[in-house]
GROMACS .gro file of C-alpha atoms in nm:
model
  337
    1UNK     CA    1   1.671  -0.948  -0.870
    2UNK     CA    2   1.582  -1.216  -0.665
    3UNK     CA    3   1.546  -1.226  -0.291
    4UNK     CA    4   1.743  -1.472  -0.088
    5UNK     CA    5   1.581  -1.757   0.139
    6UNK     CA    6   1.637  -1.544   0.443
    7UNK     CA    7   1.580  -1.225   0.332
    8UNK     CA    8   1.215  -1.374   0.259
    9UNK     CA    9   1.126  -1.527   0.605
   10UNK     CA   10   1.268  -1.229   0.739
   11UNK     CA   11   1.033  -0.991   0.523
   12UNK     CA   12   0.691  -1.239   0.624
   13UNK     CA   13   0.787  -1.206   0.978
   14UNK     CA   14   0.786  -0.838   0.958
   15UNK     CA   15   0.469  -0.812   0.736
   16UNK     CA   16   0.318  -1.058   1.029
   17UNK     CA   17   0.423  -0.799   1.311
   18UNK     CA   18   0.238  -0.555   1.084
   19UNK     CA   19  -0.027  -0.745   1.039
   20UNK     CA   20  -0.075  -0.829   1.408
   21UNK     CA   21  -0.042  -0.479   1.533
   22UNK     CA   22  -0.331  -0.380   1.294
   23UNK     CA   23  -0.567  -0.633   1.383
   24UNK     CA   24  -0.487  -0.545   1.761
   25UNK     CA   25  -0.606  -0.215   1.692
   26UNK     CA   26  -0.909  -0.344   1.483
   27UNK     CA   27  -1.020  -0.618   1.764
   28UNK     CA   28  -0.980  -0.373   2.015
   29UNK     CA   29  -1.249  -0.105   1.817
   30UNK     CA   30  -1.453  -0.400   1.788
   31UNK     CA   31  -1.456  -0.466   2.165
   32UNK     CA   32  -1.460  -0.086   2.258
   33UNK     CA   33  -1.810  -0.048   2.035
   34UNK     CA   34  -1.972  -0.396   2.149
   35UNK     CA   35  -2.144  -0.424   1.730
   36UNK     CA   36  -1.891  -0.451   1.454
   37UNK     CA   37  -2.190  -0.285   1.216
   38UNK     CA   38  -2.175   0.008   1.417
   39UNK     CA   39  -1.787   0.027   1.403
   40UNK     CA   40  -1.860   0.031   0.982
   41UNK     CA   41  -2.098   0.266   1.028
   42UNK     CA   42  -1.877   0.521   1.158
   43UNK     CA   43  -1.619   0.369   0.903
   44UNK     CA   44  -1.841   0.421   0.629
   45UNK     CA   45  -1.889   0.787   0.743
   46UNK     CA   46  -2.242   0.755   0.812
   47UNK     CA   47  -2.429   1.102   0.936
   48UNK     CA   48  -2.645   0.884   1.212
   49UNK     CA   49  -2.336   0.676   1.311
   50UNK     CA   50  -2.299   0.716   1.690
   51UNK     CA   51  -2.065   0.531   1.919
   52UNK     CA   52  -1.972   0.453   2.245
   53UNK     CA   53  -1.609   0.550   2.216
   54UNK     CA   54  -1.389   0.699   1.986
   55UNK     CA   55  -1.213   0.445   1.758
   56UNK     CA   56  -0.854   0.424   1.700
   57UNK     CA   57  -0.872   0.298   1.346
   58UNK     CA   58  -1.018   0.392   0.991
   59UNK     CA   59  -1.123   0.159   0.734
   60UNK     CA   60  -0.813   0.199   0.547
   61UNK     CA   61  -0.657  -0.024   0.829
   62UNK     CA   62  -0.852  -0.361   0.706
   63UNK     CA   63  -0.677  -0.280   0.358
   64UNK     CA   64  -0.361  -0.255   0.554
   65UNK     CA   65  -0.379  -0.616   0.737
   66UNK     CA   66  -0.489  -0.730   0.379
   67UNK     CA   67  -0.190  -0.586   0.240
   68UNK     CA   68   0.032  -0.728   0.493
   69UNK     CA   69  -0.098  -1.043   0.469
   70UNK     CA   70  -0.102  -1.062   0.055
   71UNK     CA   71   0.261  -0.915   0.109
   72UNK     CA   72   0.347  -1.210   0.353
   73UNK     CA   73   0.269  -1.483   0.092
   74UNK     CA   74   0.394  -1.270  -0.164
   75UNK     CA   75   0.777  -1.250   0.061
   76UNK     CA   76   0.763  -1.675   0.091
   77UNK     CA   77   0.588  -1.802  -0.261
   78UNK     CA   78   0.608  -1.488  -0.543
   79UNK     CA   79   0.863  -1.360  -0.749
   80UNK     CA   80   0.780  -1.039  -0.699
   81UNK     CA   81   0.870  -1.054  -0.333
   82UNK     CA   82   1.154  -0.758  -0.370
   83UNK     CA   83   0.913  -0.521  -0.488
   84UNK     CA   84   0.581  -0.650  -0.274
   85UNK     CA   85   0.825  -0.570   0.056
   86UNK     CA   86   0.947  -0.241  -0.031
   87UNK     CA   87   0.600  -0.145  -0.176
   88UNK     CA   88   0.454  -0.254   0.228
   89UNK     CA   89   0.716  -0.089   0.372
   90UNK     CA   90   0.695   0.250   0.185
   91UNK     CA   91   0.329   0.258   0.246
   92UNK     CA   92   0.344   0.180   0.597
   93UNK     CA   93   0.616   0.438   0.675
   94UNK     CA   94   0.396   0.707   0.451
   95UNK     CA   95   0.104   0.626   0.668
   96UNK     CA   96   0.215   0.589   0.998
   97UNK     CA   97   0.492   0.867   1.017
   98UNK     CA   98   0.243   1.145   1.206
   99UNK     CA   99   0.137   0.937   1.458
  100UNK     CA  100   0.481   1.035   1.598
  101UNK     CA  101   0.349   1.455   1.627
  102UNK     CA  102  -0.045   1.343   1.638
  103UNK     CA  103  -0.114   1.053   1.934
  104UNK     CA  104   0.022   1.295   2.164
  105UNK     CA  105  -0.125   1.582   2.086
  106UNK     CA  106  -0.424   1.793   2.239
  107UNK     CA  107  -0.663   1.688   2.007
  108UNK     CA  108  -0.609   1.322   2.077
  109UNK     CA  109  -0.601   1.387   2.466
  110UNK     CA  110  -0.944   1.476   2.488
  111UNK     CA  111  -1.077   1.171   2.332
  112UNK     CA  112  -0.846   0.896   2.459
  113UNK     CA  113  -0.683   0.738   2.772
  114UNK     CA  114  -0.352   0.868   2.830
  115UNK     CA  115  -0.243   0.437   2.844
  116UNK     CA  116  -0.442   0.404   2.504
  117UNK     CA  117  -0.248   0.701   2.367
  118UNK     CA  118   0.078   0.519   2.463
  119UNK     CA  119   0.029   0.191   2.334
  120UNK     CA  120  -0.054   0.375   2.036
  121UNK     CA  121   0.269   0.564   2.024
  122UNK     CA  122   0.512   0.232   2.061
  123UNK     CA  123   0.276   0.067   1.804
  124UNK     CA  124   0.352   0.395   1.580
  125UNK     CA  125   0.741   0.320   1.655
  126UNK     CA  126   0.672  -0.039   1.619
  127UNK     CA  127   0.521   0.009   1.294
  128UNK     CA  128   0.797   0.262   1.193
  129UNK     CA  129   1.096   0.042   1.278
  130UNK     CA  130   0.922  -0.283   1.099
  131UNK     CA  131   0.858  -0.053   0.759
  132UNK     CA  132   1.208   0.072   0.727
  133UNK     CA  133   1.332  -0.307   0.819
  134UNK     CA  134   1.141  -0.421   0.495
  135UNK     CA  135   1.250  -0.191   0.287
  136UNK     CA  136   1.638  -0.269   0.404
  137UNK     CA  137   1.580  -0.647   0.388
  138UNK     CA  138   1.473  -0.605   0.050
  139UNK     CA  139   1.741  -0.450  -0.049
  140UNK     CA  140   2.037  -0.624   0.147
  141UNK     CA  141   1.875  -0.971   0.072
  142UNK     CA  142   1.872  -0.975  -0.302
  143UNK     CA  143   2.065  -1.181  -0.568
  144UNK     CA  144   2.137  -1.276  -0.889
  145UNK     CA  145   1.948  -1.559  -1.053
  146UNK     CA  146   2.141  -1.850  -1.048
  147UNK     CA  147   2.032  -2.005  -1.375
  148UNK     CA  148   1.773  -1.950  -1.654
  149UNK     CA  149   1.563  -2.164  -1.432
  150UNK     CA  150   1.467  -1.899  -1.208
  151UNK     CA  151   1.225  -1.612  -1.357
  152UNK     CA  152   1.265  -1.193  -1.273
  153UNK     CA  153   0.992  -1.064  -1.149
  154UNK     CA  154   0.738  -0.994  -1.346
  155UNK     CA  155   0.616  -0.678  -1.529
  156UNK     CA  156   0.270  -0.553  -1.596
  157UNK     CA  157   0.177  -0.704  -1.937
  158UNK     CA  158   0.160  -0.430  -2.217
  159UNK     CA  159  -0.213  -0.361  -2.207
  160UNK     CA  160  -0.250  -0.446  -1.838
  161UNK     CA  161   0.043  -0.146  -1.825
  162UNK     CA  162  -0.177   0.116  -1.983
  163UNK     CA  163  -0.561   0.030  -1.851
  164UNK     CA  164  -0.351   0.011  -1.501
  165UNK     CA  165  -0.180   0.425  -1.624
  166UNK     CA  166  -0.527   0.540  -1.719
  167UNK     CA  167  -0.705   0.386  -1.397
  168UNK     CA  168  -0.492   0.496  -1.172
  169UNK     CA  169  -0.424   0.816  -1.345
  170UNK     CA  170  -0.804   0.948  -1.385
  171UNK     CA  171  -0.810   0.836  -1.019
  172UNK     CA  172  -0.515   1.027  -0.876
  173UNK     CA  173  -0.657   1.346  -1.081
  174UNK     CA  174  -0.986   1.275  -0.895
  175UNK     CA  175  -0.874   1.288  -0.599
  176UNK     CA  176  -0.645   1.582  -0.652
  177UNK     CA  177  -0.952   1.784  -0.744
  178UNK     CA  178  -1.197   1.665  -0.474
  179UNK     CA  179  -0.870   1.771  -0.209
  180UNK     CA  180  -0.835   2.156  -0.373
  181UNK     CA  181  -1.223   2.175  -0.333
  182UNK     CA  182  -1.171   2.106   0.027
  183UNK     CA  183  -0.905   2.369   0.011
  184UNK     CA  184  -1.131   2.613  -0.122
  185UNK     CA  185  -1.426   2.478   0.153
  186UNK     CA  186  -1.173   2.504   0.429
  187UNK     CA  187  -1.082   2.821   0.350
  188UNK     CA  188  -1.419   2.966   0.443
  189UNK     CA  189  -1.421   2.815   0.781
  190UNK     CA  190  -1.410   3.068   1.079
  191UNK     CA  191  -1.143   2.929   1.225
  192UNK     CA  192  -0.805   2.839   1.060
  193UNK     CA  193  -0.836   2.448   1.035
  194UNK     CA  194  -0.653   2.408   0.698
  195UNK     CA  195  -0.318   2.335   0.854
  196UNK     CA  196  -0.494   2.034   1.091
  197UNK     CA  197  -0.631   1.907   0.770
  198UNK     CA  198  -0.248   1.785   0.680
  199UNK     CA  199  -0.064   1.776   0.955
  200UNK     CA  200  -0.331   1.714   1.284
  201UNK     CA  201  -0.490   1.944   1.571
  202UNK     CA  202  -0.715   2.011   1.776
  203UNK     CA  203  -1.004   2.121   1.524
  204UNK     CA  204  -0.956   1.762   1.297
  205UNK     CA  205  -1.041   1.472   1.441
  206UNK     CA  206  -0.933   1.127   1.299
  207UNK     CA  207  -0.840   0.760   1.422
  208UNK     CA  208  -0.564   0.770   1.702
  209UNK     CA  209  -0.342   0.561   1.502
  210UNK     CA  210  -0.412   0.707   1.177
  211UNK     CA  211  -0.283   1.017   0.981
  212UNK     CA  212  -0.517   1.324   0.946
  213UNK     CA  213  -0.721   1.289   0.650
  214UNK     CA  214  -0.519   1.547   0.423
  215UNK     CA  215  -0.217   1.344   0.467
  216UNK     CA  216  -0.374   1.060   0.377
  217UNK     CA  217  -0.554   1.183   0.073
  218UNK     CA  218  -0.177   1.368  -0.052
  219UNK     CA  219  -0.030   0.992   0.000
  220UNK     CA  220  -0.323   0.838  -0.178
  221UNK     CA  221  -0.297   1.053  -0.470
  222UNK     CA  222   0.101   1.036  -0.529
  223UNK     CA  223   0.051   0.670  -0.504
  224UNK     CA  224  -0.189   0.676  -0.754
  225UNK     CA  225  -0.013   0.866  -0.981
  226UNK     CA  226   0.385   0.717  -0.974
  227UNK     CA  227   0.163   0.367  -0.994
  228UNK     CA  228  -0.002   0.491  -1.321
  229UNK     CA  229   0.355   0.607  -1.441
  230UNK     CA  230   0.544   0.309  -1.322
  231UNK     CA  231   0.279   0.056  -1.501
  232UNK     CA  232   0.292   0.260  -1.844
  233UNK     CA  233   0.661   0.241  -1.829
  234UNK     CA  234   0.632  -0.142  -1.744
  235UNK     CA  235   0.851  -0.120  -1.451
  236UNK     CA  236   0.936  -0.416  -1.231
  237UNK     CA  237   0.787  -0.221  -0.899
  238UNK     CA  238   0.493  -0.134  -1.071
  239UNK     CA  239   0.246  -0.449  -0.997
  240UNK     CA  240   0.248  -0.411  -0.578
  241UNK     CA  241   0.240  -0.017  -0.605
  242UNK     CA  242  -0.077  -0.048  -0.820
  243UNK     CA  243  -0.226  -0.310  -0.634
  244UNK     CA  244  -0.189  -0.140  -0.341
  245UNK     CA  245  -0.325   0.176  -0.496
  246UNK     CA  246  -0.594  -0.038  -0.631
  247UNK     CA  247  -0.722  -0.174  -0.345
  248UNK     CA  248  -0.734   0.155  -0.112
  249UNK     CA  249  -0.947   0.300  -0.414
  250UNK     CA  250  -1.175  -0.002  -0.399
  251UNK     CA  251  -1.272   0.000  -0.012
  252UNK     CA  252  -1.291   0.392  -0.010
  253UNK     CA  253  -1.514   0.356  -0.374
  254UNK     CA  254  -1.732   0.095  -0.118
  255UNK     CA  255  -1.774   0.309   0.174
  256UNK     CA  256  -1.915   0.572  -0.032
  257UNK     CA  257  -2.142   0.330  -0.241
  258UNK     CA  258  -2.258   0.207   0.104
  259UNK     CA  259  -2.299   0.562   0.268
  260UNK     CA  260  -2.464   0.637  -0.075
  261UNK     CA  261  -2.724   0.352  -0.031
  262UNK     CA  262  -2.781   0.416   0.368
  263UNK     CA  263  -2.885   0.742   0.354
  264UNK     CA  264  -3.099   0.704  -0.008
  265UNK     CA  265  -2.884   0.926  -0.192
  266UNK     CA  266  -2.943   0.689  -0.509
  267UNK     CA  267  -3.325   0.768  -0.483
  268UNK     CA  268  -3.271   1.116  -0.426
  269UNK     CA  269  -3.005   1.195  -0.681
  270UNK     CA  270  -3.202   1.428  -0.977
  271UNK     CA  271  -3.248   1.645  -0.667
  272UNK     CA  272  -2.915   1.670  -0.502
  273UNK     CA  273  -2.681   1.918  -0.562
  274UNK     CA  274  -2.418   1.904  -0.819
  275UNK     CA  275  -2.164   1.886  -0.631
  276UNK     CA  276  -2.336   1.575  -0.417
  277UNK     CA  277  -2.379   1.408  -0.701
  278UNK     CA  278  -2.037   1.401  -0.823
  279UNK     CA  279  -1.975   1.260  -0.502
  280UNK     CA  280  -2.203   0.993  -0.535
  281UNK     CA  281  -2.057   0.910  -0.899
  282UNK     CA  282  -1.681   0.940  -0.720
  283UNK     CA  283  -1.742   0.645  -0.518
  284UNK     CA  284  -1.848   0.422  -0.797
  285UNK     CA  285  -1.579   0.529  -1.018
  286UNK     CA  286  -1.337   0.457  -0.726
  287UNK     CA  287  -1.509   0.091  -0.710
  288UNK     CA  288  -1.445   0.086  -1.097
  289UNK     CA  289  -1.074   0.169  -1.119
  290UNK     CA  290  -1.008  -0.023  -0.829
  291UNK     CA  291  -1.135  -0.356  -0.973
  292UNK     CA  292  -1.002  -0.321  -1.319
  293UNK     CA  293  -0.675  -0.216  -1.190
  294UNK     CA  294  -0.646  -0.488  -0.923
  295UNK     CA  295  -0.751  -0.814  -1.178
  296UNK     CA  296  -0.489  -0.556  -1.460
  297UNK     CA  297  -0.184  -0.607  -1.226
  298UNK     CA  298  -0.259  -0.926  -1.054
  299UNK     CA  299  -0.228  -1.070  -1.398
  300UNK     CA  300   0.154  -1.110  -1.464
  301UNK     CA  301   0.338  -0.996  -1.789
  302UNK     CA  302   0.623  -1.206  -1.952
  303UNK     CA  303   0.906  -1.253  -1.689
  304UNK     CA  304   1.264  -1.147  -1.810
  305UNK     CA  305   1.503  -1.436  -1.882
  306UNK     CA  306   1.811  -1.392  -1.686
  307UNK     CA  307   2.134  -1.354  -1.908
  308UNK     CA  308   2.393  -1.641  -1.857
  309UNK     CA  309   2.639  -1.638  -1.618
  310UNK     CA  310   2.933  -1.475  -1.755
  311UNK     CA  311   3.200  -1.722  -1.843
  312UNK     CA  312   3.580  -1.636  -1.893
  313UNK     CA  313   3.830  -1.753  -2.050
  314UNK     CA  314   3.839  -2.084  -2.103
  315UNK     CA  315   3.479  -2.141  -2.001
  316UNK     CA  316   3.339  -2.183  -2.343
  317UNK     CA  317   3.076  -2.427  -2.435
  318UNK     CA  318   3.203  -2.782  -2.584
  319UNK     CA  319   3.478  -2.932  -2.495
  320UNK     CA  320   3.726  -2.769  -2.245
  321UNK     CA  321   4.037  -2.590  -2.360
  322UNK     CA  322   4.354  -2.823  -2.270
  323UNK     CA  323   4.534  -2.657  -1.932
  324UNK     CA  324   4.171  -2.502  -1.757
  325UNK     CA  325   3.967  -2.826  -1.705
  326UNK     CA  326   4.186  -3.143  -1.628
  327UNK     CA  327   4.552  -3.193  -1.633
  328UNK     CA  328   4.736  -2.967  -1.824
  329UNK     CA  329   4.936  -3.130  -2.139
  330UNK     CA  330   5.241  -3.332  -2.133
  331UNK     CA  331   5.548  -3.090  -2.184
  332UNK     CA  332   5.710  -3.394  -2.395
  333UNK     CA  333   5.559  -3.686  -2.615
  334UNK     CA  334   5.536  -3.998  -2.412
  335UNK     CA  335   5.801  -4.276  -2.451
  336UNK     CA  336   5.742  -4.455  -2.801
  337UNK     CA  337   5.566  -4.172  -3.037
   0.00000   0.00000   0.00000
């Protein structure tokens, strides 16, 4: 389906609020910090990395203003704008929803100002009310092409369909396994911080607007994975799912390269541990399914021809029947025949 003129400035106005909420955040780390290199370095999850104040964002939140931005464009210029505003809004809500239970919690309370802590909160709302708005302006704003003139969106090409399923698939495994050997690691922890890991505390610390980093991995992974299924089955969705996917692979594949790099771990690695050097080879492998996934789907398949109208009676092609177009016949000859 195809999205109507309104429903389309309406969904780049929301992706804009999105967009300008996140780079609030973002400008106001960079302020709180005085270096933006120090900012990535905490980012990047560098061991040195030591800062002035707590930030309230994680990397993950430049790939969100990219996404919102890409989406924007997408709503005003792409035929794919349905599917790029309900894939924006999905993700937001699936990222933002425990800010609601985790800004004003204990663990964020000893970190940040009680005024940060509510700014964050309405921006959480905010954030909330503007993903669930995309998602219903997507859906309330589409319609039927009018003519074979106007193109479907279009599907992952074949090929581009299964190297996007076995990217994103062999990625959404990896992560799955790298989260039960946290499990396993958390398990053995003196205190009992597995539930934090999820769902926030005190013990697990993370960006004030951001979800705990076991919610975020769970969200990563099952985005991975119904990408990588939606892309082998062709599906019309499939393209900003896996983008999106993509592209959260790729900057987490580059922090680790770059924490990799900082702390020599490429000079060191016959001497690591196993287990740190499957981490090492888990960021590039991120950086190389995120690539060949992103240039896979930003490639478009063959769009789907709309079928004709549907004509009734009457409204054959050639010349009209006598009666439906123009004056019906005379019930008599005329004068003379």
């Amino acid at each position: 389906m195809i999205l109507t003129r309104g429903a389309r400035v309406t969904g780049a106005v929301l992706c804009a609020v999105l967009a300008v909420i996140v780079a609030g955040w973002i400008v106001r780390d960079v302020g709180a910090v005085d270096d933006p290199a120090r900012l990535w370095s905490h980012w990047a999850g560098y061991y040195d990395a030591r800062l002035p104040a707590p930030p309230a964002t994680s990397a993950y939140d430049v790939v969100l203003l990219a996404v919102y931005l890409a989406a924007a464009v997408a709503a005003l210029r792409s035929s794919v704008a349905a599917t790029a505003l309900v894939a924006a809004g999905v993700v937001t809500i699936a990222v933002r929803l425990p800010g609601l239970w985790t800004i004003g919690g204990n663990g964020t309370a000893a970190r940040f100002t009680d005024d940060l802590r509510t700014r964050a909160l309405l921006s959480a709302f905010a954030a909330l009310a503007a993903g669930i708005a995309l998602i219903i302006t997507a859906g309330a704003g589409r319609r039927a092409p009018y003519d074979s003139s106007e193109r479907l969106p279009a599907r992952p090409g074949r090929g581009a369909g299964v190297i996007a399923f076995l990217g994103l698939g062999a990625a959404g495994a990896v992560v799955i396994a790298w989260e039960i050997r946290q499990a396993v690691r958390l398990a053995d922890a003196p205190f009992d911080v597995y539930p934090d890991w999820y769902v926030g505390g005190d013990r697990i610390a993370h960006g004030l607007i951001d979800p705990p980093p076991g919610w975020f991995t769970v969200v990563l992974a099952l985005l991975c994975l119904s990408a990588a299924v939606s892309a082998l089955a062709r599906a019309a969705h499939a393209r900003p799912f896996g983008m999106i996917a993509a592209a959260l692979l790729l900057f987490g594949g580059v922090m680790g390269v770059a924490r990799s790099v900082h702390h020599e771990l490429l000079e060191r690695f016959g001497g690591l541990p196993v287990e740190e050097q499957l981490l090492v080879l888990t960021s590039f492998f991120e950086v190389a399914a995120g690539v060949v996934v992103l240039l896979a789907m930003s490639l478009p398949g063959p769009a789907d021809i709309p079928a004709p109208p549907h004509r009734g009676y009457g409204q054959g092609y050639g010349y009209p029947r006598p009666g439906v177009f123009g004056p019906p016949p005379p019930s008599q000859p005329p004068p003379g025949w």
